[in-house]
């Protein structure tokens, strides 16, 4: 059977397609529209649908809207507590109620009666547990909000969800973190990862005070009381310089988030006895908290789907319908679920753009040579990633052995210098270089400690706190990138390369060849590896 999943109500609109229990395609609308996060999470933007992503998913599978058995919309307006007429939230609910008609207009031929509402946190839970390698596991969802709750704790038995706890709004760990993000001068529902990075520069000196206002309730939930953040640090305007007070506030909030997650996980483990935990929701993108949860929590294994935020509910909704209708979902194969292009299509783009290029006999060796010479390489290969992390499909690569490359790449991308860049390493070599985090770690959703002796060798990828957000590469999953890593080690003695997303600040990750050429042309990147072709900056601008 064929199930199309749609996320649209808050932010990161996305679409996903599941056919006979197998994930066929998944993509965020931002990759098509080129608007970061697709839209802002405002009530009056709730009508905006992932039209381009949904149409592409169907084309990828050779299907038309008439071929779909059901559409999952990852929000159920019937669960929303009614608010006074004129409230913005009422407008969001009205749009959700009319979503079937909007979808039928966006996808001509679709029967509005095929649309099924899937509760937001159920879709999150399914996006993790039903995509995981397991049929039985505990599941914990924490995000900003859904219809009327901000959290779900439960377990899956043979693919069926049992909800054990849910925290009603206004109490929300995700909204609390968003509030701090905005207070620190960043964009809420967008820049929360900057708070996580800034936290490493501070001390959690307000932790005791925050324990009084952010606390578990002993029944699987928690309370977040109103907080005046100005007590701890003065609010920053956008793009203003931060001080140690701001870093200390970030560190305190991060530490309290980690503590509460550990207590929620402990309660869930007591109730279920499960050894494995599937984690979802925007909070699950906090890789520092994830590592502490794995290292100090009661579960032996923690699995996080790479699009753990709201975009992942498109996939979760489709998987939930597949499970409900008797199509046993297959585990997620990897994150490469977006658009891909043939060598011929890529070559045609280069010809139309009149860009000089070569086709090396051994692309991996050629790229490794460029990296060893300390050149930055824009890497565009295969199908694009689903989720916010660049995982070796749409990446910027660089030499990790030069500390200046952190600043250099942040300059290329036009982003804050306190933000770290990540290492990519062969799975078989990861354990000798990195500790504490899990191996394998293919989705860059955990931090690892850098082992003694290695921080000096790969300084570009070591954060101020001595950690690194590692992505491991398996030759079976990505043979080309595995060869790049091997060839780079042969030239430098380092089995690690820098990996950060192929984009510039405020723009979505590159997705198609035009995006790649525009990014290459507008930023100081020396080499573009577009499929099997190499484009060198000097050759382009000399022609």
Coordinates of C-alpha atoms in Angstrom, one line a residue, residues 108-503:
X108 CA -4.8 17.5 -8.3
X109 CA -6.5 14.1 -8.3
X110 CA -6.2 13.5 -4.6
X111 CA -9.4 12.6 -2.8
X112 CA -9.8 14.8 0.3
X113 CA -11.4 11.8 2.0
X114 CA -8.0 10.0 1.9
X115 CA -6.5 12.4 4.4
X116 CA -6.1 11.0 7.9
X117 CA -5.1 13.1 10.9
X118 CA -2.2 11.6 13.0
X119 CA -1.6 13.2 16.4
X120 CA 1.6 15.2 16.3
X121 CA 3.4 13.3 19.0
X122 CA 2.3 10.0 17.7
X123 CA 3.8 10.9 14.4
X124 CA 7.0 11.9 16.2
X125 CA 7.1 8.6 18.1
X126 CA 6.5 6.6 14.9
X127 CA 9.2 8.5 13.1
X128 CA 11.7 7.1 15.6
X129 CA 10.4 3.7 16.7
X130 CA 8.9 2.4 13.5
X131 CA 12.0 3.6 11.5
X132 CA 14.4 2.1 14.0
X133 CA 16.0 -1.4 13.8
X134 CA 13.7 -2.6 16.5
X135 CA 10.0 -3.6 16.9
X136 CA 10.0 -3.4 20.7
X137 CA 11.4 -0.4 22.5
X138 CA 10.6 2.6 24.7
X139 CA 9.9 5.9 23.0
X140 CA 10.4 9.4 24.3
X141 CA 9.2 12.5 22.4
X142 CA 10.1 16.1 23.5
X143 CA 9.6 19.2 21.4
X144 CA 8.0 22.6 21.6
X145 CA 4.4 21.6 21.2
X146 CA 1.8 19.6 19.4
X147 CA -2.0 19.9 19.6
X148 CA -2.2 20.2 23.4
X149 CA 0.9 18.5 24.8
X150 CA 4.7 18.9 24.4
X151 CA 5.9 15.4 25.3
X152 CA 5.0 11.7 25.0
X153 CA 6.5 8.7 26.8
X154 CA 5.5 5.2 25.8
X155 CA 6.6 1.9 24.4
X156 CA 6.2 0.0 21.2
X157 CA 5.4 -3.7 21.3
X158 CA 5.5 -5.4 17.9
X159 CA 5.0 -2.0 16.3
X160 CA 2.0 -1.0 18.4
X161 CA 2.3 2.2 20.5
X162 CA 1.2 2.3 24.1
X163 CA 1.2 5.9 25.5
X164 CA 2.2 6.0 29.2
X165 CA 2.6 9.7 29.8
X166 CA 2.1 13.1 28.0
X167 CA 2.8 16.5 29.3
X168 CA 0.0 19.1 28.8
X169 CA 0.9 22.6 27.6
X170 CA 1.9 25.3 28.6
X171 CA 4.7 23.2 30.2
X172 CA 7.3 22.5 27.5
X173 CA 11.0 21.8 27.4
X174 CA 11.2 22.7 23.8
X175 CA 9.4 26.1 24.2
X176 CA 11.6 26.8 27.2
X177 CA 14.7 26.3 25.0
X178 CA 13.1 28.4 22.2
X179 CA 12.5 31.2 24.7
X180 CA 16.2 31.2 25.7
X181 CA 17.2 31.1 22.1
X182 CA 15.3 34.3 21.4
X183 CA 16.6 35.9 24.7
X184 CA 20.1 35.3 23.5
X185 CA 19.6 37.1 20.3
X186 CA 19.0 34.1 18.0
X187 CA 16.0 33.1 15.9
X188 CA 13.6 30.9 17.8
X189 CA 12.4 27.7 16.1
X190 CA 15.6 27.8 14.1
X191 CA 18.8 28.6 16.0
X192 CA 18.5 26.4 19.1
X193 CA 21.7 24.6 18.1
X194 CA 23.5 27.9 18.6
X195 CA 22.5 27.9 22.3
X196 CA 23.9 24.3 22.6
X197 CA 27.2 25.4 21.1
X198 CA 27.4 28.6 23.2
X199 CA 26.8 26.6 26.4
X200 CA 30.2 25.0 26.0
X201 CA 31.8 28.5 26.6
X202 CA 29.9 29.0 29.9
X203 CA 29.5 27.6 33.5
X204 CA 26.1 26.3 34.7
X205 CA 26.1 28.7 37.6
X206 CA 22.3 29.2 37.6
X207 CA 21.6 25.5 37.7
X208 CA 20.3 25.4 41.3
X209 CA 17.9 28.3 40.5
X210 CA 16.6 26.6 37.4
X211 CA 16.0 23.4 39.3
X212 CA 13.3 25.3 41.2
X213 CA 11.4 26.3 38.1
X214 CA 12.0 23.4 35.7
X215 CA 11.4 20.0 37.3
X216 CA 9.9 16.6 36.8
X217 CA 6.5 15.8 38.4
X218 CA 7.2 12.2 39.3
X219 CA 4.5 10.9 37.0
X220 CA 6.4 10.8 33.7
X221 CA 5.9 14.6 33.1
X222 CA 7.4 17.9 34.1
X223 CA 6.6 21.5 34.9
X224 CA 8.3 24.6 33.5
X225 CA 7.3 27.6 35.5
X226 CA 7.5 31.2 34.0
X227 CA 11.1 32.4 34.0
X228 CA 12.4 35.9 33.8
X229 CA 15.6 35.3 31.9
X230 CA 16.8 38.9 32.4
X231 CA 17.5 37.9 36.0
X232 CA 20.4 35.8 34.6
X233 CA 21.5 37.8 31.6
X234 CA 20.3 40.8 29.8
X235 CA 18.3 40.1 26.6
X236 CA 20.4 40.4 23.4
X237 CA 19.2 42.0 20.2
X238 CA 19.7 39.9 17.1
X239 CA 23.4 39.5 16.0
X240 CA 24.7 41.3 19.1
X241 CA 27.9 40.2 20.8
X242 CA 27.4 37.8 23.7
X243 CA 29.2 37.9 27.1
X244 CA 30.1 35.4 29.7
X245 CA 26.7 36.0 31.3
X246 CA 25.0 34.8 28.2
X247 CA 27.3 31.8 27.9
X248 CA 26.6 31.0 31.5
X249 CA 22.8 31.2 31.0
X250 CA 23.1 28.9 27.9
X251 CA 25.2 26.4 30.0
X252 CA 22.7 26.5 32.8
X253 CA 19.7 25.8 30.6
X254 CA 21.5 23.1 28.7
X255 CA 22.5 21.4 31.9
X256 CA 19.0 21.5 33.3
X257 CA 17.5 20.2 30.1
X258 CA 19.9 17.2 30.3
X259 CA 19.0 16.5 33.9
X260 CA 15.2 16.6 33.2
X261 CA 15.7 14.3 30.2
X262 CA 17.6 11.8 32.4
X263 CA 14.8 11.8 35.0
X264 CA 12.1 11.3 32.3
X265 CA 14.2 8.5 30.8
X266 CA 14.6 6.9 34.3
X267 CA 10.8 7.0 34.9
X268 CA 10.1 5.5 31.4
X269 CA 12.7 2.7 32.0
X270 CA 11.1 1.8 35.3
X271 CA 7.7 1.6 33.7
X272 CA 8.7 -0.5 30.6
X273 CA 11.9 -2.4 31.5
X274 CA 13.0 -1.9 27.9
X275 CA 16.7 -1.9 27.1
X276 CA 16.3 0.3 24.0
X277 CA 15.0 3.8 23.6
X278 CA 13.8 5.6 20.4
X279 CA 14.1 9.4 20.8
X280 CA 12.2 12.0 18.7
X281 CA 11.1 15.6 18.7
X282 CA 13.1 18.8 18.2
X283 CA 14.8 18.3 21.6
X284 CA 16.3 15.0 20.2
X285 CA 18.4 17.1 17.9
X286 CA 20.4 18.3 20.9
X287 CA 23.4 16.0 20.5
X288 CA 25.0 17.0 23.8
X289 CA 21.9 15.9 25.7
X290 CA 21.7 12.7 23.7
X291 CA 25.2 11.7 24.6
X292 CA 24.6 12.3 28.3
X293 CA 21.3 10.4 28.1
X294 CA 23.1 7.4 26.6
X295 CA 26.2 7.6 28.9
X296 CA 24.3 8.1 32.2
X297 CA 20.8 7.0 31.5
X298 CA 19.2 3.5 32.1
X299 CA 19.0 2.4 28.4
X300 CA 21.6 0.3 26.7
X301 CA 20.9 1.7 23.3
X302 CA 19.4 5.0 22.0
X303 CA 18.3 5.4 18.4
X304 CA 17.4 8.8 16.9
X305 CA 15.9 9.3 13.4
X306 CA 18.0 11.9 11.5
X307 CA 15.0 14.2 10.9
X308 CA 14.0 14.1 14.5
X309 CA 12.3 17.5 14.4
X310 CA 9.0 18.4 12.9
X311 CA 10.0 17.5 9.3
X312 CA 10.3 13.9 10.5
X313 CA 6.6 13.8 11.4
X314 CA 5.8 13.5 7.7
X315 CA 7.7 10.2 7.8
X316 CA 6.2 9.2 11.1
X317 CA 2.7 9.8 9.9
X318 CA 3.2 7.7 6.9
X319 CA 4.8 4.9 8.9
X320 CA 2.0 5.1 11.5
X321 CA -0.6 4.6 8.7
X322 CA 1.4 1.7 7.2
X323 CA 1.5 0.0 10.6
X324 CA -2.2 0.6 11.3
X325 CA -3.2 -0.7 7.9
X326 CA -1.1 -3.9 8.1
X327 CA 2.0 -2.9 6.2
X328 CA 4.8 -3.8 8.6
X329 CA 7.3 -0.9 8.3
X330 CA 10.9 -1.7 7.3
X331 CA 13.8 0.0 9.2
X332 CA 15.1 3.2 7.8
X333 CA 18.0 2.3 5.4
X334 CA 19.8 5.6 5.8
X335 CA 19.2 9.4 5.5
X336 CA 19.8 9.6 1.7
X337 CA 16.1 9.9 0.8
X338 CA 16.0 13.1 -1.1
X339 CA 16.7 14.1 -4.7
X340 CA 19.5 12.6 -6.7
X341 CA 20.8 13.2 -10.2
X342 CA 22.4 11.0 -12.9
X343 CA 25.9 11.7 -14.1
X344 CA 24.4 12.8 -17.4
X345 CA 22.1 15.3 -15.8
X346 CA 25.0 16.8 -13.7
X347 CA 27.2 17.0 -16.8
X348 CA 24.4 18.8 -18.7
X349 CA 24.1 21.4 -15.9
X350 CA 27.8 22.1 -16.1
X351 CA 27.6 22.4 -19.9
X352 CA 24.7 24.8 -19.8
X353 CA 26.4 26.9 -17.2
X354 CA 29.6 26.8 -19.3
X355 CA 31.7 25.8 -16.3
X356 CA 35.1 24.2 -17.1
X357 CA 35.3 20.8 -15.4
X358 CA 37.2 17.5 -15.5
X359 CA 36.2 13.9 -14.9
X360 CA 39.0 12.3 -12.9
X361 CA 39.5 8.5 -13.3
X362 CA 39.5 8.3 -9.5
X363 CA 37.3 10.9 -7.9
X364 CA 38.1 9.8 -4.3
X365 CA 41.8 10.1 -4.8
X366 CA 41.5 13.5 -6.6
X367 CA 39.4 15.0 -3.8
X368 CA 41.7 13.6 -1.1
X369 CA 44.6 15.3 -2.9
X370 CA 42.8 18.6 -2.9
X371 CA 41.9 18.2 0.8
X372 CA 45.5 17.3 1.7
X373 CA 46.6 20.5 0.0
X374 CA 44.2 22.3 2.4
X375 CA 41.6 23.3 -0.1
X376 CA 37.9 23.4 0.8
X377 CA 35.8 21.1 -1.3
X378 CA 32.1 21.4 -1.9
X379 CA 30.8 17.8 -2.1
X380 CA 27.6 17.0 -4.0
X381 CA 27.0 13.3 -4.3
X382 CA 24.0 10.9 -4.5
X383 CA 20.6 11.6 -3.0
X384 CA 20.3 14.5 -0.5
X385 CA 19.9 14.0 3.2
X386 CA 16.6 14.0 5.0
X387 CA 17.0 16.1 8.1
X388 CA 19.1 19.1 9.2
X389 CA 22.5 17.4 9.2
X390 CA 24.9 17.2 6.2
X391 CA 25.9 13.5 6.1
X392 CA 28.3 13.3 3.2
X393 CA 25.8 14.0 0.4
X394 CA 25.7 17.8 0.5
X395 CA 28.8 18.8 2.5
X396 CA 31.7 21.1 2.7
X397 CA 34.9 19.1 3.3
X398 CA 38.2 20.3 4.7
X399 CA 41.5 19.3 6.4
X400 CA 41.0 18.8 10.1
X401 CA 44.7 19.2 11.0
X402 CA 44.7 23.0 10.8
X403 CA 43.1 24.9 13.6
X404 CA 42.4 27.9 11.4
X405 CA 40.0 25.9 9.3
X406 CA 37.3 26.3 11.9
X407 CA 37.4 30.1 11.4
X408 CA 37.9 29.7 7.7
X409 CA 34.8 27.5 7.2
X410 CA 32.7 29.7 9.5
X411 CA 33.8 32.7 7.3
X412 CA 32.8 30.7 4.2
X413 CA 29.4 30.1 5.6
X414 CA 29.0 33.5 7.1
X415 CA 28.2 32.2 10.6
X416 CA 29.3 32.8 14.2
X417 CA 32.8 31.8 15.2
X418 CA 31.8 30.1 18.4
X419 CA 30.1 27.3 16.4
X420 CA 32.0 24.1 15.9
X421 CA 32.4 22.0 12.7
X422 CA 32.2 18.3 12.7
X423 CA 34.5 15.3 12.0
X424 CA 33.7 12.5 9.6
X425 CA 35.6 9.3 10.2
X426 CA 35.5 5.7 9.0
X427 CA 33.4 3.6 11.4
X428 CA 36.2 1.1 11.9
X429 CA 38.6 3.8 13.1
X430 CA 36.2 5.9 15.2
X431 CA 36.7 4.1 18.6
X432 CA 40.5 4.7 18.6
X433 CA 39.9 8.5 18.2
X434 CA 36.7 9.3 20.0
X435 CA 35.1 8.1 23.2
X436 CA 31.8 8.2 25.2
X437 CA 29.5 8.6 22.3
X438 CA 28.2 5.6 20.4
X439 CA 29.8 3.8 17.5
X440 CA 28.5 3.7 14.9
X441 CA 27.0 7.2 14.8
X442 CA 26.0 7.7 11.2
X443 CA 23.6 10.6 11.7
X444 CA 25.8 13.1 13.7
X445 CA 23.3 13.2 16.6
X446 CA 25.7 12.6 19.5
X447 CA 28.9 14.2 20.7
X448 CA 32.0 12.3 21.5
X449 CA 35.0 13.0 23.7
X450 CA 38.3 13.4 21.7
X451 CA 40.8 10.9 23.0
X452 CA 44.1 12.1 24.4
X453 CA 46.7 12.8 21.7
X454 CA 44.1 13.4 19.0
X455 CA 42.9 16.9 19.8
X456 CA 46.3 18.3 18.7
X457 CA 46.2 16.3 15.5
X458 CA 42.6 17.3 14.4
X459 CA 42.1 20.7 16.1
X460 CA 39.6 22.0 13.5
X461 CA 36.9 19.6 14.6
X462 CA 37.4 19.8 18.4
X463 CA 35.0 22.1 20.3
X464 CA 36.1 24.3 23.2
X465 CA 34.9 21.6 25.6
X466 CA 37.1 18.9 24.1
X467 CA 34.2 17.2 22.3
X468 CA 33.3 16.6 18.6
X469 CA 30.0 15.9 16.9
X470 CA 31.1 12.7 15.0
X471 CA 29.7 11.2 11.9
X472 CA 30.9 7.6 11.2
X473 CA 31.0 6.3 7.7
X474 CA 30.5 2.7 6.7
X475 CA 32.0 1.5 3.4
X476 CA 28.8 -0.5 2.8
X477 CA 26.6 2.6 3.2
X478 CA 28.8 5.1 1.4
X479 CA 31.7 3.5 -0.4
X480 CA 32.7 6.7 -2.2
X481 CA 33.1 8.7 1.0
X482 CA 34.8 5.8 2.7
X483 CA 37.4 5.8 -0.1
X484 CA 37.9 9.6 0.3
X485 CA 38.7 9.0 4.0
X486 CA 41.1 6.2 3.2
X487 CA 42.9 8.2 0.5
X488 CA 43.1 11.3 2.7
X489 CA 44.7 9.2 5.5
X490 CA 47.2 7.8 3.0
X491 CA 48.3 11.3 2.2
X492 CA 48.1 12.9 5.7
X493 CA 48.1 10.2 8.3
X494 CA 44.7 11.5 9.5
X495 CA 41.6 9.2 9.1
X496 CA 39.3 12.2 9.6
X497 CA 38.0 15.0 7.4
X498 CA 35.9 18.1 8.3
X499 CA 32.3 17.8 7.4
X500 CA 29.8 20.7 7.6
X501 CA 26.7 21.5 5.6
X502 CA 26.9 22.8 2.0
X503 CA 25.2 26.1 2.4

